[in-house]
Amino acid sequence: MRMIQSTLSAALVVAMAASAIAGALPEQAMVQHVVKPDEFELSGGESVRLIGVDAPIADPAQRKGEYYGKAGFDWVRELVEGKQIRLHYDAEPRDVFDRLLAYVETADGVDLNLELLRRGYAVAACFPPNVSRCAEFSRAQQQAMQARKGIWDVPSVKPGASSANMMLRKVKVARVIDGDTIQLEDGTIVRYLGIDAPESEVAWRKGAFGYEAYASNKALVEGQEVLLEQDREVSDSRGRTLAWVWIDGEQGRELVNARLIEDGVAWVALFPPNTRHADKLFAAQQRAQQAKRGIWAAR
C-alpha cells in the first residue's frame, strides 16, 4: 500500500487552499461507524463521504446478482472502524447533505479511495468540481475490470452474444428529460447506460453543467429516430429502460452515451454487469479531459 501524501500534495494545493477558506476542516478523525464502503460516521459527529468512488451498499435486495456482495463493506470495516484516519480535501469540501467530502488515508498509509477501486469494491465516480484525481481513479477502475476483480468478476455480455450481433431496436424520441434520460413516443423512459450527467434542475449550482447536458442531449436525439441496445440488465429499480443509444449520422453510427462524455457534459458512471462499451466511454472521457471541455474546463 502506498502513502497518498505525495499524490495529493502536488495535485491539491489549490483545492486545499479553497477548502481552508470555507472554514476549519478536520485533518484527522476516528471512525465510529462504517455506513457503507464509501461513507463513515466520525466520533465527533461528522459524516464523511469518499470522493471519486461509489461503492455498492451491503444490501443484496438493492441489486441483482452476486456481484453486489458485502466483501467491500467487510474489508473497509476491518480497515477503519474504530481507528484513526487522515482526511484530504479537494475543491469542494462538503456536499448538499453537509457531509465532509474527502480522500481518506488510513493510519497505515492505505489510500482508501484508490484501493477500493483497485480491489474492485467500488466504481469511479468523478463529480465536478472534485476531479483532481479523476484520471488516476479511471485507470484504477479499468485495471480492476481487466483483472475481473471484485464486482467486475462477471461477464459483460450474455454467453454467446457480442456487441456486433446485439439486436438494435429503432425507436423515436419524444423528448429529452435531462442529460442522460429520454422519453420515447410510447411513453417509455430510457436511462443511458454507463454515464452520469448533471441534472438540469441544478444547472445554476456552482460547478454544475445541467443545462448544457440537457441541451446537448436534446440537440442530438429529440424528435429523432435512435437505436436502443440493451445490456445484461434491461431496467433499473425505478422501472426505467437501461440502454446504449445509437444515432446514424454523416460520419456513420455513433454512440450517444460516449458523445455526451466527449462533449464534456457527462462523465463515466459504469456499474456491472452493464459494461459492454466501457472502452468507448473511457476513451471519450480521456479526450474530453485532455481538451478541457465542459465540466473538465479549468479543473
C-alpha atoms as a PDB file:
ATOM      1  CA  MET A   1       0.000   0.000   0.000  1.00  0.00           C
ATOM      2  CA  ARG A   2       1.327   3.415  -0.783  1.00  0.00           C
ATOM      3  CA  MET A   3       1.076   6.687   1.076  1.00  0.00           C
ATOM      4  CA  ILE A   4      -1.098   9.323  -0.588  1.00  0.00           C
ATOM      5  CA  GLN A   5       0.613  12.489   0.592  1.00  0.00           C
ATOM      6  CA  SER A   6       2.893  12.526  -2.466  1.00  0.00           C
ATOM      7  CA  THR A   7      -0.056  12.091  -4.833  1.00  0.00           C
ATOM      8  CA  LEU A   8      -2.138  14.753  -3.178  1.00  0.00           C
ATOM      9  CA  SER A   9       0.491  17.348  -2.342  1.00  0.00           C
ATOM     10  CA  ALA A  10       1.022  18.437  -5.933  1.00  0.00           C
ATOM     11  CA  ALA A  11      -2.494  17.892  -7.254  1.00  0.00           C
ATOM     12  CA  LEU A  12      -4.460  19.502  -4.454  1.00  0.00           C
ATOM     13  CA  VAL A  13      -2.520  22.607  -3.390  1.00  0.00           C
ATOM     14  CA  VAL A  14      -5.084  24.975  -4.889  1.00  0.00           C
ATOM     15  CA  ALA A  15      -8.010  22.840  -3.738  1.00  0.00           C
ATOM     16  CA  MET A  16      -6.742  22.691  -0.159  1.00  0.00           C
ATOM     17  CA  ALA A  17      -6.462  26.468  -0.114  1.00  0.00           C
ATOM     18  CA  ALA A  18     -10.081  26.745  -1.235  1.00  0.00           C
ATOM     19  CA  SER A  19     -11.120  24.334   1.487  1.00  0.00           C
ATOM     20  CA  ALA A  20      -9.348  26.370   4.147  1.00  0.00           C
ATOM     21  CA  ILE A  21     -11.327  29.440   3.153  1.00  0.00           C
ATOM     22  CA  ALA A  22     -14.570  27.510   3.678  1.00  0.00           C
ATOM     23  CA  GLY A  23     -13.747  27.018   7.377  1.00  0.00           C
ATOM     24  CA  ALA A  24     -11.835  24.693   9.660  1.00  0.00           C
ATOM     25  CA  LEU A  25     -11.949  21.107   8.443  1.00  0.00           C
ATOM     26  CA  PRO A  26     -10.733  18.107  10.433  1.00  0.00           C
ATOM     27  CA  GLU A  27      -7.476  16.647   9.164  1.00  0.00           C
ATOM     28  CA  GLN A  28      -7.691  13.554  11.371  1.00  0.00           C
ATOM     29  CA  ALA A  29     -10.645  11.729  12.907  1.00  0.00           C
ATOM     30  CA  MET A  30     -11.771   8.480  14.493  1.00  0.00           C
ATOM     31  CA  VAL A  31     -14.221   6.340  12.527  1.00  0.00           C
ATOM     32  CA  GLN A  32     -17.132   5.444  14.770  1.00  0.00           C
ATOM     33  CA  HIS A  33     -19.218   3.534  12.244  1.00  0.00           C
ATOM     34  CA  VAL A  34     -18.927   2.436   8.608  1.00  0.00           C
ATOM     35  CA  VAL A  35     -22.285   3.172   6.980  1.00  0.00           C
ATOM     36  CA  LYS A  36     -21.179   1.734   3.647  1.00  0.00           C
ATOM     37  CA  PRO A  37     -17.768   1.311   1.993  1.00  0.00           C
ATOM     38  CA  ASP A  38     -17.689   4.948   0.852  1.00  0.00           C
ATOM     39  CA  GLU A  39     -19.354   6.643   3.839  1.00  0.00           C
ATOM     40  CA  PHE A  40     -18.421   6.789   7.542  1.00  0.00           C
ATOM     41  CA  GLU A  41     -19.702   8.375  10.720  1.00  0.00           C
ATOM     42  CA  LEU A  42     -16.911  10.005  12.735  1.00  0.00           C
ATOM     43  CA  SER A  43     -16.620  10.110  16.508  1.00  0.00           C
ATOM     44  CA  GLY A  44     -17.077  13.888  16.591  1.00  0.00           C
ATOM     45  CA  GLY A  45     -20.496  13.704  14.952  1.00  0.00           C
ATOM     46  CA  GLU A  46     -19.424  14.483  11.379  1.00  0.00           C
ATOM     47  CA  SER A  47     -20.050  12.182   8.417  1.00  0.00           C
ATOM     48  CA  VAL A  48     -17.553  11.711   5.603  1.00  0.00           C
ATOM     49  CA  ARG A  49     -18.225  10.637   2.015  1.00  0.00           C
ATOM     50  CA  LEU A  50     -15.270   9.398  -0.037  1.00  0.00           C
ATOM     51  CA  ILE A  51     -14.505  11.477  -3.138  1.00  0.00           C
ATOM     52  CA  GLY A  52     -14.430   9.915  -6.574  1.00  0.00           C
ATOM     53  CA  VAL A  53     -15.825   6.474  -5.769  1.00  0.00           C
ATOM     54  CA  ASP A  54     -19.224   4.828  -5.498  1.00  0.00           C
ATOM     55  CA  ALA A  55     -19.493   1.512  -3.692  1.00  0.00           C
ATOM     56  CA  PRO A  56     -22.443  -0.899  -3.639  1.00  0.00           C
ATOM     57  CA  ILE A  57     -24.290  -0.953  -0.341  1.00  0.00           C
ATOM     58  CA  ALA A  58     -24.193  -4.225   1.566  1.00  0.00           C
ATOM     59  CA  ASP A  59     -27.867  -4.993   1.000  1.00  0.00           C
ATOM     60  CA  PRO A  60     -28.477  -7.764  -1.540  1.00  0.00           C
ATOM     61  CA  ALA A  61     -32.064  -6.602  -2.035  1.00  0.00           C
ATOM     62  CA  GLN A  62     -30.836  -3.403  -3.671  1.00  0.00           C
ATOM     63  CA  ARG A  63     -29.235  -5.071  -6.678  1.00  0.00           C
ATOM     64  CA  LYS A  64     -29.497  -8.303  -8.600  1.00  0.00           C
ATOM     65  CA  GLY A  65     -26.644 -10.782  -8.739  1.00  0.00           C
ATOM     66  CA  GLU A  66     -23.748 -11.981  -6.611  1.00  0.00           C
ATOM     67  CA  TYR A  67     -21.507  -9.181  -7.846  1.00  0.00           C
ATOM     68  CA  TYR A  68     -23.143  -6.875  -5.302  1.00  0.00           C
ATOM     69  CA  GLY A  69     -21.977  -8.745  -2.217  1.00  0.00           C
ATOM     70  CA  LYS A  70     -20.637  -7.318   1.021  1.00  0.00           C
ATOM     71  CA  ALA A  71     -16.958  -8.140   0.567  1.00  0.00           C
ATOM     72  CA  GLY A  72     -16.027  -4.478   0.179  1.00  0.00           C
ATOM     73  CA  PHE A  73     -18.091  -3.476   3.193  1.00  0.00           C
ATOM     74  CA  ASP A  74     -16.416  -6.084   5.411  1.00  0.00           C
ATOM     75  CA  TRP A  75     -12.944  -5.108   4.180  1.00  0.00           C
ATOM     76  CA  VAL A  76     -13.494  -1.403   4.898  1.00  0.00           C
ATOM     77  CA  ARG A  77     -14.961  -2.087   8.345  1.00  0.00           C
ATOM     78  CA  GLU A  78     -11.941  -4.173   9.293  1.00  0.00           C
ATOM     79  CA  LEU A  79      -9.613  -1.478   7.992  1.00  0.00           C
ATOM     80  CA  VAL A  80     -11.064   1.691   9.538  1.00  0.00           C
ATOM     81  CA  GLU A  81     -13.879   1.165  12.046  1.00  0.00           C
ATOM     82  CA  GLY A  82     -12.767   2.308  15.491  1.00  0.00           C
ATOM     83  CA  LYS A  83      -9.495   3.617  14.048  1.00  0.00           C
ATOM     84  CA  GLN A  84      -7.873   6.931  13.167  1.00  0.00           C
ATOM     85  CA  ILE A  85      -7.925   8.202   9.589  1.00  0.00           C
ATOM     86  CA  ARG A  86      -6.492  11.240   7.812  1.00  0.00           C
ATOM     87  CA  LEU A  87      -8.714  13.399   5.620  1.00  0.00           C
ATOM     88  CA  HIS A  88      -7.565  15.196   2.466  1.00  0.00           C
ATOM     89  CA  TYR A  89      -9.896  17.575   0.638  1.00  0.00           C
ATOM     90  CA  ASP A  90     -10.473  18.759  -2.904  1.00  0.00           C
ATOM     91  CA  ALA A  91     -12.118  21.913  -4.301  1.00  0.00           C
ATOM     92  CA  GLU A  92     -15.474  21.386  -2.576  1.00  0.00           C
ATOM     93  CA  PRO A  93     -15.152  20.022   0.999  1.00  0.00           C
ATOM     94  CA  ARG A  94     -18.853  19.394   1.717  1.00  0.00           C
ATOM     95  CA  ASP A  95     -21.868  18.096  -0.180  1.00  0.00           C
ATOM     96  CA  VAL A  96     -25.506  19.217  -0.071  1.00  0.00           C
ATOM     97  CA  PHE A  97     -26.045  16.961   2.968  1.00  0.00           C
ATOM     98  CA  ASP A  98     -23.187  18.736   4.801  1.00  0.00           C
ATOM     99  CA  ARG A  99     -21.073  15.586   4.750  1.00  0.00           C
ATOM    100  CA  LEU A 100     -17.308  16.013   4.511  1.00  0.00           C
ATOM    101  CA  LEU A 101     -16.001  15.072   1.063  1.00  0.00           C
ATOM    102  CA  ALA A 102     -12.524  13.601   1.369  1.00  0.00           C
ATOM    103  CA  TYR A 103      -9.761  11.348   0.198  1.00  0.00           C
ATOM    104  CA  VAL A 104      -9.120   9.051   3.153  1.00  0.00           C
ATOM    105  CA  GLU A 105      -5.771   7.697   4.283  1.00  0.00           C
ATOM    106  CA  THR A 106      -5.599   5.062   6.992  1.00  0.00           C
ATOM    107  CA  ALA A 107      -3.118   5.172   9.865  1.00  0.00           C
ATOM    108  CA  ASP A 108      -1.125   2.520   7.987  1.00  0.00           C
ATOM    109  CA  GLY A 109      -0.940   4.660   4.855  1.00  0.00           C
ATOM    110  CA  VAL A 110      -3.598   2.952   2.748  1.00  0.00           C
ATOM    111  CA  ASP A 111      -5.062   5.250   0.094  1.00  0.00           C
ATOM    112  CA  LEU A 112      -8.622   4.079   0.715  1.00  0.00           C
ATOM    113  CA  ASN A 113     -10.401   5.692  -2.235  1.00  0.00           C
ATOM    114  CA  LEU A 114      -7.853   4.312  -4.686  1.00  0.00           C
ATOM    115  CA  GLU A 115      -7.619   0.906  -3.035  1.00  0.00           C
ATOM    116  CA  LEU A 116     -11.394   0.406  -3.220  1.00  0.00           C
ATOM    117  CA  LEU A 117     -11.108   0.839  -6.985  1.00  0.00           C
ATOM    118  CA  ARG A 118      -8.036  -1.368  -7.317  1.00  0.00           C
ATOM    119  CA  ARG A 119      -9.758  -4.216  -5.475  1.00  0.00           C
ATOM    120  CA  GLY A 120     -12.959  -3.864  -7.476  1.00  0.00           C
ATOM    121  CA  TYR A 121     -15.014  -2.895  -4.445  1.00  0.00           C
ATOM    122  CA  ALA A 122     -16.211   0.396  -5.968  1.00  0.00           C
ATOM    123  CA  VAL A 123     -16.620   2.215  -9.261  1.00  0.00           C
ATOM    124  CA  ALA A 124     -15.016   5.511 -10.225  1.00  0.00           C
ATOM    125  CA  ALA A 125     -17.481   8.376  -9.790  1.00  0.00           C
ATOM    126  CA  CYS A 126     -15.909  11.732 -10.566  1.00  0.00           C
ATOM    127  CA  PHE A 127     -18.220  14.645  -9.843  1.00  0.00           C
ATOM    128  CA  PRO A 128     -17.008  18.182 -10.607  1.00  0.00           C
ATOM    129  CA  PRO A 129     -15.517  20.195  -9.080  1.00  0.00           C
ATOM    130  CA  ASN A 130     -13.731  17.428  -7.094  1.00  0.00           C
ATOM    131  CA  VAL A 131     -11.925  15.870 -10.040  1.00  0.00           C
ATOM    132  CA  SER A 132      -8.204  16.302  -9.319  1.00  0.00           C
ATOM    133  CA  ARG A 133      -7.691  12.514  -9.174  1.00  0.00           C
ATOM    134  CA  CYS A 134     -10.276  11.504 -11.760  1.00  0.00           C
ATOM    135  CA  ALA A 135      -7.827  10.241 -14.378  1.00  0.00           C
ATOM    136  CA  GLU A 136      -5.964   8.185 -11.772  1.00  0.00           C
ATOM    137  CA  PHE A 137      -9.217   6.679 -10.491  1.00  0.00           C
ATOM    138  CA  SER A 138     -10.417   5.850 -14.015  1.00  0.00           C
ATOM    139  CA  ARG A 139      -7.171   3.982 -14.712  1.00  0.00           C
ATOM    140  CA  ALA A 140      -7.527   2.020 -11.469  1.00  0.00           C
ATOM    141  CA  GLN A 141     -11.066   1.008 -12.386  1.00  0.00           C
ATOM    142  CA  GLN A 142     -10.041  -0.072 -15.876  1.00  0.00           C
ATOM    143  CA  GLN A 143      -7.293  -2.246 -14.407  1.00  0.00           C
ATOM    144  CA  ALA A 144      -9.734  -3.849 -11.947  1.00  0.00           C
ATOM    145  CA  MET A 145     -12.185  -4.512 -14.781  1.00  0.00           C
ATOM    146  CA  GLN A 146      -9.500  -6.129 -16.917  1.00  0.00           C
ATOM    147  CA  ALA A 147      -8.387  -8.289 -13.985  1.00  0.00           C
ATOM    148  CA  ARG A 148     -12.043  -9.125 -13.167  1.00  0.00           C
ATOM    149  CA  LYS A 149     -11.639  -8.156  -9.535  1.00  0.00           C
ATOM    150  CA  GLY A 150     -14.471  -7.772  -7.051  1.00  0.00           C
ATOM    151  CA  ILE A 151     -17.686  -6.507  -8.602  1.00  0.00           C
ATOM    152  CA  TRP A 152     -16.159  -6.852 -12.080  1.00  0.00           C
ATOM    153  CA  ASP A 153     -15.934 -10.644 -11.815  1.00  0.00           C
ATOM    154  CA  VAL A 154     -18.953 -11.087 -14.080  1.00  0.00           C
ATOM    155  CA  PRO A 155     -19.371 -11.454 -17.846  1.00  0.00           C
ATOM    156  CA  SER A 156     -20.187  -8.157 -19.525  1.00  0.00           C
ATOM    157  CA  VAL A 157     -22.471  -9.751 -22.100  1.00  0.00           C
ATOM    158  CA  LYS A 158     -24.700 -12.799 -22.196  1.00  0.00           C
ATOM    159  CA  PRO A 159     -22.959 -16.043 -23.219  1.00  0.00           C
ATOM    160  CA  GLY A 160     -22.715 -16.340 -26.973  1.00  0.00           C
ATOM    161  CA  ALA A 161     -23.513 -12.676 -27.570  1.00  0.00           C
ATOM    162  CA  SER A 162     -21.324  -9.853 -28.796  1.00  0.00           C
ATOM    163  CA  SER A 163     -21.781  -6.175 -29.490  1.00  0.00           C
ATOM    164  CA  ALA A 164     -21.634  -6.952 -33.197  1.00  0.00           C
ATOM    165  CA  ASN A 165     -24.726  -9.151 -33.193  1.00  0.00           C
ATOM    166  CA  MET A 166     -26.778  -7.479 -30.456  1.00  0.00           C
ATOM    167  CA  MET A 167     -30.279  -6.606 -31.608  1.00  0.00           C
ATOM    168  CA  LEU A 168     -30.841  -2.882 -32.026  1.00  0.00           C
ATOM    169  CA  ARG A 169     -34.394  -1.567 -31.691  1.00  0.00           C
ATOM    170  CA  LYS A 170     -35.387   1.527 -33.653  1.00  0.00           C
ATOM    171  CA  VAL A 171     -37.489   3.995 -31.655  1.00  0.00           C
ATOM    172  CA  LYS A 172     -38.403   7.683 -31.798  1.00  0.00           C
ATOM    173  CA  VAL A 173     -37.504  10.127 -29.035  1.00  0.00           C
ATOM    174  CA  ALA A 174     -40.437  12.290 -27.935  1.00  0.00           C
ATOM    175  CA  ARG A 175     -38.493  14.488 -25.533  1.00  0.00           C
ATOM    176  CA  VAL A 176     -35.263  14.816 -23.617  1.00  0.00           C
ATOM    177  CA  ILE A 177     -35.681  14.836 -19.842  1.00  0.00           C
ATOM    178  CA  ASP A 178     -32.094  15.685 -18.925  1.00  0.00           C
ATOM    179  CA  GLY A 179     -28.532  14.950 -19.970  1.00  0.00           C
ATOM    180  CA  ASP A 180     -28.811  11.186 -19.565  1.00  0.00           C
ATOM    181  CA  THR A 181     -32.545  10.426 -19.758  1.00  0.00           C
ATOM    182  CA  ILE A 182     -35.088  10.496 -22.585  1.00  0.00           C
ATOM    183  CA  GLN A 183     -38.750   9.658 -23.132  1.00  0.00           C
ATOM    184  CA  LEU A 184     -39.898   7.728 -26.197  1.00  0.00           C
ATOM    185  CA  GLU A 185     -43.085   8.257 -28.204  1.00  0.00           C
ATOM    186  CA  ASP A 186     -44.759   5.331 -26.425  1.00  0.00           C
ATOM    187  CA  GLY A 187     -44.004   6.897 -23.026  1.00  0.00           C
ATOM    188  CA  THR A 188     -41.058   4.654 -22.143  1.00  0.00           C
ATOM    189  CA  ILE A 189     -38.374   6.378 -20.055  1.00  0.00           C
ATOM    190  CA  VAL A 190     -34.840   5.444 -21.105  1.00  0.00           C
ATOM    191  CA  ARG A 191     -31.800   5.981 -18.881  1.00  0.00           C
ATOM    192  CA  TYR A 192     -28.474   5.966 -20.725  1.00  0.00           C
ATOM    193  CA  LEU A 193     -26.074   3.263 -19.578  1.00  0.00           C
ATOM    194  CA  GLY A 194     -22.556   3.986 -18.385  1.00  0.00           C
ATOM    195  CA  ILE A 195     -22.800   7.746 -17.900  1.00  0.00           C
ATOM    196  CA  ASP A 196     -23.989  10.365 -15.463  1.00  0.00           C
ATOM    197  CA  ALA A 197     -24.794  13.975 -16.304  1.00  0.00           C
ATOM    198  CA  PRO A 198     -25.588  16.969 -14.080  1.00  0.00           C
ATOM    199  CA  GLU A 199     -29.312  17.380 -13.506  1.00  0.00           C
ATOM    200  CA  SER A 200     -30.915  20.271 -15.405  1.00  0.00           C
ATOM    201  CA  GLU A 201     -32.781  21.491 -12.319  1.00  0.00           C
ATOM    202  CA  VAL A 202     -29.471  22.292 -10.619  1.00  0.00           C
ATOM    203  CA  ALA A 203     -27.936  23.913 -13.676  1.00  0.00           C
ATOM    204  CA  TRP A 204     -27.133  27.115 -11.826  1.00  0.00           C
ATOM    205  CA  ARG A 205     -25.316  25.473  -8.929  1.00  0.00           C
ATOM    206  CA  LYS A 206     -21.587  26.043  -8.720  1.00  0.00           C
ATOM    207  CA  GLY A 207     -19.753  23.576 -10.919  1.00  0.00           C
ATOM    208  CA  ALA A 208     -22.932  22.184 -12.479  1.00  0.00           C
ATOM    209  CA  PHE A 209     -23.491  21.779 -16.215  1.00  0.00           C
ATOM    210  CA  GLY A 210     -27.096  20.666 -16.054  1.00  0.00           C
ATOM    211  CA  TYR A 211     -28.439  22.929 -18.777  1.00  0.00           C
ATOM    212  CA  GLU A 212     -25.524  22.231 -21.116  1.00  0.00           C
ATOM    213  CA  ALA A 213     -26.008  18.467 -20.680  1.00  0.00           C
ATOM    214  CA  TYR A 214     -29.737  18.770 -21.351  1.00  0.00           C
ATOM    215  CA  ALA A 215     -29.178  20.988 -24.403  1.00  0.00           C
ATOM    216  CA  SER A 216     -26.509  18.703 -25.880  1.00  0.00           C
ATOM    217  CA  ASN A 217     -28.677  15.627 -25.473  1.00  0.00           C
ATOM    218  CA  LYS A 218     -31.674  17.461 -26.940  1.00  0.00           C
ATOM    219  CA  ALA A 219     -29.710  18.576 -29.991  1.00  0.00           C
ATOM    220  CA  LEU A 220     -28.589  15.005 -30.620  1.00  0.00           C
ATOM    221  CA  VAL A 221     -31.791  12.998 -30.194  1.00  0.00           C
ATOM    222  CA  GLU A 222     -35.027  14.922 -29.523  1.00  0.00           C
ATOM    223  CA  GLY A 223     -37.580  14.188 -32.237  1.00  0.00           C
ATOM    224  CA  GLN A 224     -35.127  11.795 -33.881  1.00  0.00           C
ATOM    225  CA  GLU A 225     -35.143   8.073 -34.530  1.00  0.00           C
ATOM    226  CA  VAL A 226     -32.485   6.307 -32.471  1.00  0.00           C
ATOM    227  CA  LEU A 227     -31.369   2.722 -31.947  1.00  0.00           C
ATOM    228  CA  LEU A 228     -31.540   1.157 -28.492  1.00  0.00           C
ATOM    229  CA  GLU A 229     -29.086  -1.550 -27.484  1.00  0.00           C
ATOM    230  CA  GLN A 230     -29.630  -3.232 -24.140  1.00  0.00           C
ATOM    231  CA  ASP A 231     -27.040  -4.894 -21.936  1.00  0.00           C
ATOM    232  CA  ARG A 232     -27.491  -7.580 -19.259  1.00  0.00           C
ATOM    233  CA  GLU A 233     -29.907  -5.555 -17.118  1.00  0.00           C
ATOM    234  CA  VAL A 234     -32.849  -4.140 -19.054  1.00  0.00           C
ATOM    235  CA  SER A 235     -34.296  -1.845 -16.378  1.00  0.00           C
ATOM    236  CA  ASP A 236     -33.356  -0.120 -13.133  1.00  0.00           C
ATOM    237  CA  SER A 237     -35.062  -0.068  -9.728  1.00  0.00           C
ATOM    238  CA  ARG A 238     -37.229   2.857 -10.885  1.00  0.00           C
ATOM    239  CA  GLY A 239     -38.578   0.955 -13.877  1.00  0.00           C
ATOM    240  CA  ARG A 240     -36.619   2.940 -16.456  1.00  0.00           C
ATOM    241  CA  THR A 241     -35.292   1.122 -19.511  1.00  0.00           C
ATOM    242  CA  LEU A 242     -31.478   0.946 -19.494  1.00  0.00           C
ATOM    243  CA  ALA A 243     -29.824   1.275 -22.890  1.00  0.00           C
ATOM    244  CA  TRP A 244     -26.919   2.180 -25.075  1.00  0.00           C
ATOM    245  CA  VAL A 245     -28.315   4.714 -27.544  1.00  0.00           C
ATOM    246  CA  TRP A 246     -27.062   4.981 -31.119  1.00  0.00           C
ATOM    247  CA  ILE A 247     -27.700   7.516 -33.868  1.00  0.00           C
ATOM    248  CA  ASP A 248     -26.895   7.328 -37.573  1.00  0.00           C
ATOM    249  CA  GLY A 249     -25.141  10.410 -38.886  1.00  0.00           C
ATOM    250  CA  GLU A 250     -22.961  11.580 -41.737  1.00  0.00           C
ATOM    251  CA  GLN A 251     -19.907  10.027 -40.086  1.00  0.00           C
ATOM    252  CA  GLY A 252     -21.644   6.701 -39.530  1.00  0.00           C
ATOM    253  CA  ARG A 253     -23.204   5.169 -36.441  1.00  0.00           C
ATOM    254  CA  GLU A 254     -22.379   6.973 -33.196  1.00  0.00           C
ATOM    255  CA  LEU A 255     -22.898   6.035 -29.543  1.00  0.00           C
ATOM    256  CA  VAL A 256     -24.735   8.925 -27.875  1.00  0.00           C
ATOM    257  CA  ASN A 257     -23.575   7.845 -24.410  1.00  0.00           C
ATOM    258  CA  ALA A 258     -19.940   8.309 -25.472  1.00  0.00           C
ATOM    259  CA  ARG A 259     -20.637  11.500 -27.456  1.00  0.00           C
ATOM    260  CA  LEU A 260     -22.038  13.275 -24.386  1.00  0.00           C
ATOM    261  CA  ILE A 261     -18.927  12.323 -22.423  1.00  0.00           C
ATOM    262  CA  GLU A 262     -16.638  13.533 -25.208  1.00  0.00           C
ATOM    263  CA  ASP A 263     -18.534  16.837 -25.334  1.00  0.00           C
ATOM    264  CA  GLY A 264     -17.708  17.330 -21.650  1.00  0.00           C
ATOM    265  CA  VAL A 265     -21.297  17.343 -20.389  1.00  0.00           C
ATOM    266  CA  ALA A 266     -21.277  13.901 -18.738  1.00  0.00           C
ATOM    267  CA  TRP A 267     -18.812  11.536 -17.116  1.00  0.00           C
ATOM    268  CA  VAL A 268     -18.264   7.775 -16.956  1.00  0.00           C
ATOM    269  CA  ALA A 269     -20.505   6.031 -14.407  1.00  0.00           C
ATOM    270  CA  LEU A 270     -20.250   2.304 -15.092  1.00  0.00           C
ATOM    271  CA  PHE A 271     -21.946  -0.316 -12.964  1.00  0.00           C
ATOM    272  CA  PRO A 272     -21.604  -4.050 -13.548  1.00  0.00           C
ATOM    273  CA  PRO A 273     -22.792  -6.044 -15.330  1.00  0.00           C
ATOM    274  CA  ASN A 274     -23.670  -3.378 -17.923  1.00  0.00           C
ATOM    275  CA  THR A 275     -20.185  -2.678 -19.229  1.00  0.00           C
ATOM    276  CA  ARG A 276     -20.251  -3.668 -22.892  1.00  0.00           C
ATOM    277  CA  HIS A 277     -18.982  -0.326 -24.213  1.00  0.00           C
ATOM    278  CA  ALA A 278     -16.710   0.610 -21.307  1.00  0.00           C
ATOM    279  CA  ASP A 279     -13.675   1.143 -23.550  1.00  0.00           C
ATOM    280  CA  LYS A 280     -15.538   3.672 -25.703  1.00  0.00           C
ATOM    281  CA  LEU A 281     -16.625   5.639 -22.642  1.00  0.00           C
ATOM    282  CA  PHE A 282     -13.193   5.761 -21.013  1.00  0.00           C
ATOM    283  CA  ALA A 283     -11.574   6.817 -24.296  1.00  0.00           C
ATOM    284  CA  ALA A 284     -14.155   9.591 -24.742  1.00  0.00           C
ATOM    285  CA  GLN A 285     -13.605  10.852 -21.204  1.00  0.00           C
ATOM    286  CA  GLN A 286      -9.848  10.922 -21.656  1.00  0.00           C
ATOM    287  CA  ARG A 287     -10.229  13.039 -24.797  1.00  0.00           C
ATOM    288  CA  ALA A 288     -12.627  15.421 -23.046  1.00  0.00           C
ATOM    289  CA  GLN A 289     -10.254  15.813 -20.100  1.00  0.00           C
ATOM    290  CA  GLN A 290      -7.250  16.437 -22.336  1.00  0.00           C
ATOM    291  CA  ALA A 291      -9.195  19.048 -24.319  1.00  0.00           C
ATOM    292  CA  LYS A 292     -10.589  20.583 -21.087  1.00  0.00           C
ATOM    293  CA  ARG A 293     -14.121  20.531 -22.455  1.00  0.00           C
ATOM    294  CA  GLY A 294     -17.201  21.406 -20.434  1.00  0.00           C
ATOM    295  CA  ILE A 295     -17.057  20.064 -16.900  1.00  0.00           C
ATOM    296  CA  TRP A 296     -13.315  19.479 -17.264  1.00  0.00           C
ATOM    297  CA  ALA A 297     -12.501  23.098 -18.126  1.00  0.00           C
ATOM    298  CA  ALA A 298     -10.063  24.728 -15.698  1.00  0.00           C
ATOM    299  CA  ARG A 299     -10.037  21.641 -13.468  1.00  0.00           C
END
